[in-house]
């Protein structure tokens, strides 16, 4: 499916849409990029969701708007403020309005996108959220009222130490249905096939960054099972 544009709050943004085979309607999932942007890896994540029966829309939160936009978007994923959140909500509404969508929408994010997915869970009308090595706010009271959350972290992730435990405690405290798991042999971005190249590869390894197939496959098993439970029913 070719790239498209949709009307967001900040501008007309680019996006990638992955459509399941057969006839809908299907549940939808908004797929939020990592800090590297809407690249082939994020498109492959959307394709995997489409293969599982979800109408998957991956918005390009940068959309070629330059370094200032990139820096502001990354900061927004941690602060919980900024127009990127309304851009994500516009993507949710765009999916919901499609005739081939059931109206039940989930959200999934990776790294920066994981932070957006977590902070969007209590803010917008998502039915489920998948948070993958996303930042967890220090003030976890903002997570009260969140939709069900499935979250995956790597114990070897030097950028997110202790986040899985913090998120587990917060979601339990606020009575949010959840499945949080920390994989002992995985690091940061263990679900993403990022091409670091021969120069950055050793640095990424030392930093605890990189794809880890066994952990990634188990995380996808949990994500798809969680989405099947929470997104399969039609919207009220």
Coordinates of C-alpha atoms in Angstrom, one line a residue:
X1 CA 0.0 0.0 0.0
X2 CA 1.6 3.4 -0.9
X3 CA 2.2 6.1 1.6
X4 CA -0.7 8.5 2.2
X5 CA -1.4 11.7 4.1
X6 CA -4.0 12.5 6.8
X7 CA -5.2 15.7 8.3
X8 CA -3.6 16.0 11.7
X9 CA -3.7 18.8 14.3
X10 CA -0.3 20.3 13.4
X11 CA -0.3 19.7 9.6
X12 CA -1.1 17.2 6.9
X13 CA 1.2 14.3 7.9
X14 CA 2.5 11.4 6.0
X15 CA 1.6 7.9 7.1
X16 CA 1.8 4.2 6.1
X17 CA -1.3 2.1 6.0
X18 CA -1.2 -1.7 6.2
X19 CA -4.4 -3.4 5.3
X20 CA -5.3 -7.1 6.1
X21 CA -6.2 -9.5 3.3
X22 CA -9.8 -10.4 2.8
X23 CA -12.8 -8.3 3.7
X24 CA -13.3 -6.1 6.8
X25 CA -14.2 -4.5 8.9
X26 CA -11.1 -4.9 11.1
X27 CA -10.0 -3.5 14.4
X28 CA -7.4 -0.7 14.0
X29 CA -4.0 -0.1 15.5
X30 CA -2.0 3.2 15.4
X31 CA 1.7 2.3 15.1
X32 CA 4.1 4.9 16.6
X33 CA 7.6 5.2 15.4
X34 CA 10.8 5.2 17.3
X35 CA 13.1 8.2 17.3
X36 CA 14.6 7.1 14.0
X37 CA 11.3 7.9 12.2
X38 CA 8.9 6.1 10.0
X39 CA 11.4 3.7 8.3
X40 CA 11.2 0.2 6.9
X41 CA 11.3 -1.4 10.3
X42 CA 8.2 0.4 11.5
X43 CA 6.4 -0.4 8.2
X44 CA 7.3 -4.0 8.8
X45 CA 5.7 -3.8 12.3
X46 CA 2.5 -2.4 10.7
X47 CA 2.6 -5.2 8.1
X48 CA 2.8 -7.8 10.9
X49 CA -0.2 -6.3 12.5
X50 CA -2.1 -6.4 9.2
X51 CA -1.2 -10.0 8.7
X52 CA -2.8 -10.7 12.1
X53 CA -6.0 -8.9 11.1
X54 CA -5.5 -5.3 12.1
X55 CA -5.9 -2.2 10.0
X56 CA -2.5 -0.6 11.0
X57 CA -1.7 3.1 10.5
X58 CA 1.8 4.4 11.1
X59 CA 1.8 8.2 11.1
X60 CA 5.1 10.0 10.3
X61 CA 5.3 12.4 13.2
X62 CA 8.3 14.2 11.6
X63 CA 7.0 14.3 8.0
X64 CA 10.1 16.1 6.8
X65 CA 9.7 19.1 9.1
X66 CA 13.4 19.3 10.1
X67 CA 15.6 18.8 13.2
X68 CA 13.5 21.2 15.4
X69 CA 10.5 19.0 14.9
X70 CA 12.5 15.8 15.7
X71 CA 13.8 17.3 18.9
X72 CA 10.4 18.6 20.0
X73 CA 8.7 15.3 19.2
X74 CA 11.2 13.3 21.2
X75 CA 10.8 15.7 24.2
X76 CA 7.1 15.5 23.9
X77 CA 7.1 11.7 24.3
X78 CA 8.6 12.2 27.8
X79 CA 6.9 15.3 28.9
X80 CA 3.3 14.4 27.8
X81 CA 2.9 17.8 26.2
X82 CA 3.0 19.0 22.7
X83 CA 1.1 18.8 19.3
X84 CA 2.3 15.2 18.6
X85 CA -0.3 13.9 21.0
X86 CA -3.1 15.5 19.0
X87 CA -1.5 14.2 15.8
X88 CA -1.8 10.7 17.3
X89 CA -5.4 11.3 18.3
X90 CA -6.1 12.5 14.7
X91 CA -4.6 9.2 13.4
X92 CA -7.0 7.3 15.8
X93 CA -10.0 9.2 14.5
X94 CA -8.9 8.7 10.9
X95 CA -8.9 4.9 11.4
X96 CA -12.1 4.9 13.3
X97 CA -13.9 6.8 10.5
X98 CA -13.0 4.2 7.9
X99 CA -15.8 1.9 6.8
X100 CA -13.4 -1.1 6.9
X101 CA -12.7 -0.4 10.6
X102 CA -14.8 -1.8 13.5
X103 CA -14.2 1.4 15.5
X104 CA -12.0 -0.4 18.2
X105 CA -8.5 1.0 18.0
X106 CA -5.3 0.1 19.8
X107 CA -1.9 1.8 19.9
X108 CA 1.6 0.3 19.8
X109 CA 4.9 2.1 20.1
X110 CA 8.6 1.4 20.1
X111 CA 11.2 3.4 22.2
X112 CA 10.0 7.0 21.7
X113 CA 6.8 5.6 20.4
X114 CA 6.4 3.4 23.5
X115 CA 6.4 6.6 25.6
X116 CA 3.7 8.1 23.4
X117 CA 1.7 4.9 23.5
X118 CA 1.8 4.8 27.3
X119 CA 0.9 8.4 27.8
X120 CA -1.9 8.1 25.2
X121 CA -3.5 5.2 27.0
X122 CA -5.3 7.3 29.7
X123 CA -5.7 10.3 27.4
X124 CA -7.5 9.0 24.3
X125 CA -10.2 6.4 23.6
X126 CA -7.8 3.5 22.8
X127 CA -9.0 0.0 23.7
X128 CA -5.5 -1.3 24.3
X129 CA -1.9 -0.1 24.3
X130 CA 1.4 -2.0 23.6
X131 CA 4.4 -0.2 25.2
X132 CA 7.8 -1.4 24.0
X133 CA 10.8 -0.1 26.0
X134 CA 9.0 3.3 26.3
X135 CA 9.8 5.8 29.0
X136 CA 7.6 5.6 32.2
X137 CA 6.9 9.0 33.8
X138 CA 8.2 9.7 37.3
X139 CA 4.7 10.9 38.2
X140 CA 2.8 7.7 37.5
X141 CA -0.5 9.3 38.6
X142 CA -1.0 10.4 35.0
X143 CA -1.6 6.7 34.1
X144 CA -4.8 6.5 36.1
X145 CA -7.7 5.5 33.9
X146 CA -5.5 4.0 31.2
X147 CA -6.8 1.4 28.8
X148 CA -5.3 -2.1 29.2
X149 CA -1.5 -2.1 28.7
X150 CA 0.8 -4.9 27.5
X151 CA 4.5 -3.8 27.9
X152 CA 7.8 -5.3 27.1
X153 CA 11.3 -4.3 28.3
X154 CA 14.8 -5.8 28.1
X155 CA 16.8 -6.3 31.3
X156 CA 20.0 -5.5 29.4
X157 CA 18.6 -2.1 28.3
X158 CA 21.0 0.5 29.8
X159 CA 18.7 3.4 28.8
X160 CA 15.6 2.0 30.6
X161 CA 16.7 0.4 33.9
X162 CA 13.9 -0.4 36.3
X163 CA 11.2 0.9 34.0
X164 CA 9.4 -2.5 33.8
X165 CA 9.1 -2.7 37.6
X166 CA 8.0 1.0 37.9
X167 CA 5.3 0.4 35.3
X168 CA 4.2 -2.8 36.9
X169 CA 3.8 -1.0 40.2
X170 CA 2.0 1.9 38.7
X171 CA -0.5 -0.1 36.7
X172 CA -1.3 -2.3 39.7
X173 CA -1.8 0.7 41.9
X174 CA -4.2 2.3 39.5
X175 CA -6.1 -0.9 38.8
X176 CA -5.2 -1.0 35.1
X177 CA -5.4 -4.4 33.4
X178 CA -1.8 -5.2 32.3
X179 CA 0.8 -7.6 31.2
X180 CA 4.3 -6.3 31.8
X181 CA 7.4 -8.5 31.1
X182 CA 11.1 -7.9 31.3
X183 CA 13.2 -10.2 29.1
X184 CA 16.5 -11.1 30.7
X185 CA 18.5 -11.6 27.5
X186 CA 17.2 -8.6 25.6
X187 CA 18.3 -5.0 25.5
X188 CA 16.8 -1.8 24.0
X189 CA 15.1 -2.0 20.6
X190 CA 15.0 -5.8 20.8
X191 CA 11.8 -5.8 18.6
X192 CA 13.4 -3.6 16.0
X193 CA 15.6 -4.8 13.1
X194 CA 17.7 -1.6 13.1
X195 CA 20.6 -1.7 10.6
X196 CA 23.5 -0.2 12.7
X197 CA 26.2 -1.0 10.1
X198 CA 29.8 -2.2 10.8
X199 CA 30.8 1.1 12.5
X200 CA 27.8 1.5 14.9
X201 CA 27.2 -2.2 15.5
X202 CA 29.9 -2.7 18.2
X203 CA 28.7 0.5 20.0
X204 CA 25.1 -0.7 19.9
X205 CA 26.1 -4.0 21.4
X206 CA 28.0 -2.4 24.3
X207 CA 25.0 0.0 24.8
X208 CA 22.6 -3.0 25.0
X209 CA 20.8 -2.1 21.8
X210 CA 19.7 -4.6 19.2
X211 CA 17.2 -7.1 17.9
X212 CA 16.8 -10.3 20.0
X213 CA 14.8 -12.9 18.1
X214 CA 13.5 -15.2 21.0
X215 CA 12.5 -12.2 23.1
X216 CA 10.9 -10.5 20.1
X217 CA 8.8 -13.5 19.1
X218 CA 7.6 -14.0 22.7
X219 CA 6.7 -10.3 22.9
X220 CA 4.7 -10.5 19.7
X221 CA 2.9 -13.6 21.0
X222 CA 1.9 -11.6 24.1
X223 CA 1.0 -8.5 22.1
X224 CA -1.2 -10.2 19.6
X225 CA -2.9 -12.3 22.3
X226 CA -3.6 -9.1 24.3
X227 CA -4.9 -7.3 21.2
X228 CA -7.1 -10.2 20.3
X229 CA -8.7 -10.1 23.7
X230 CA -9.2 -6.3 23.8
X231 CA -9.7 -5.3 20.2
X232 CA -11.7 -8.1 18.7
X233 CA -15.2 -7.0 20.0
X234 CA -16.9 -4.2 17.9
X235 CA -17.2 -0.8 19.4
X236 CA -20.2 0.1 21.4

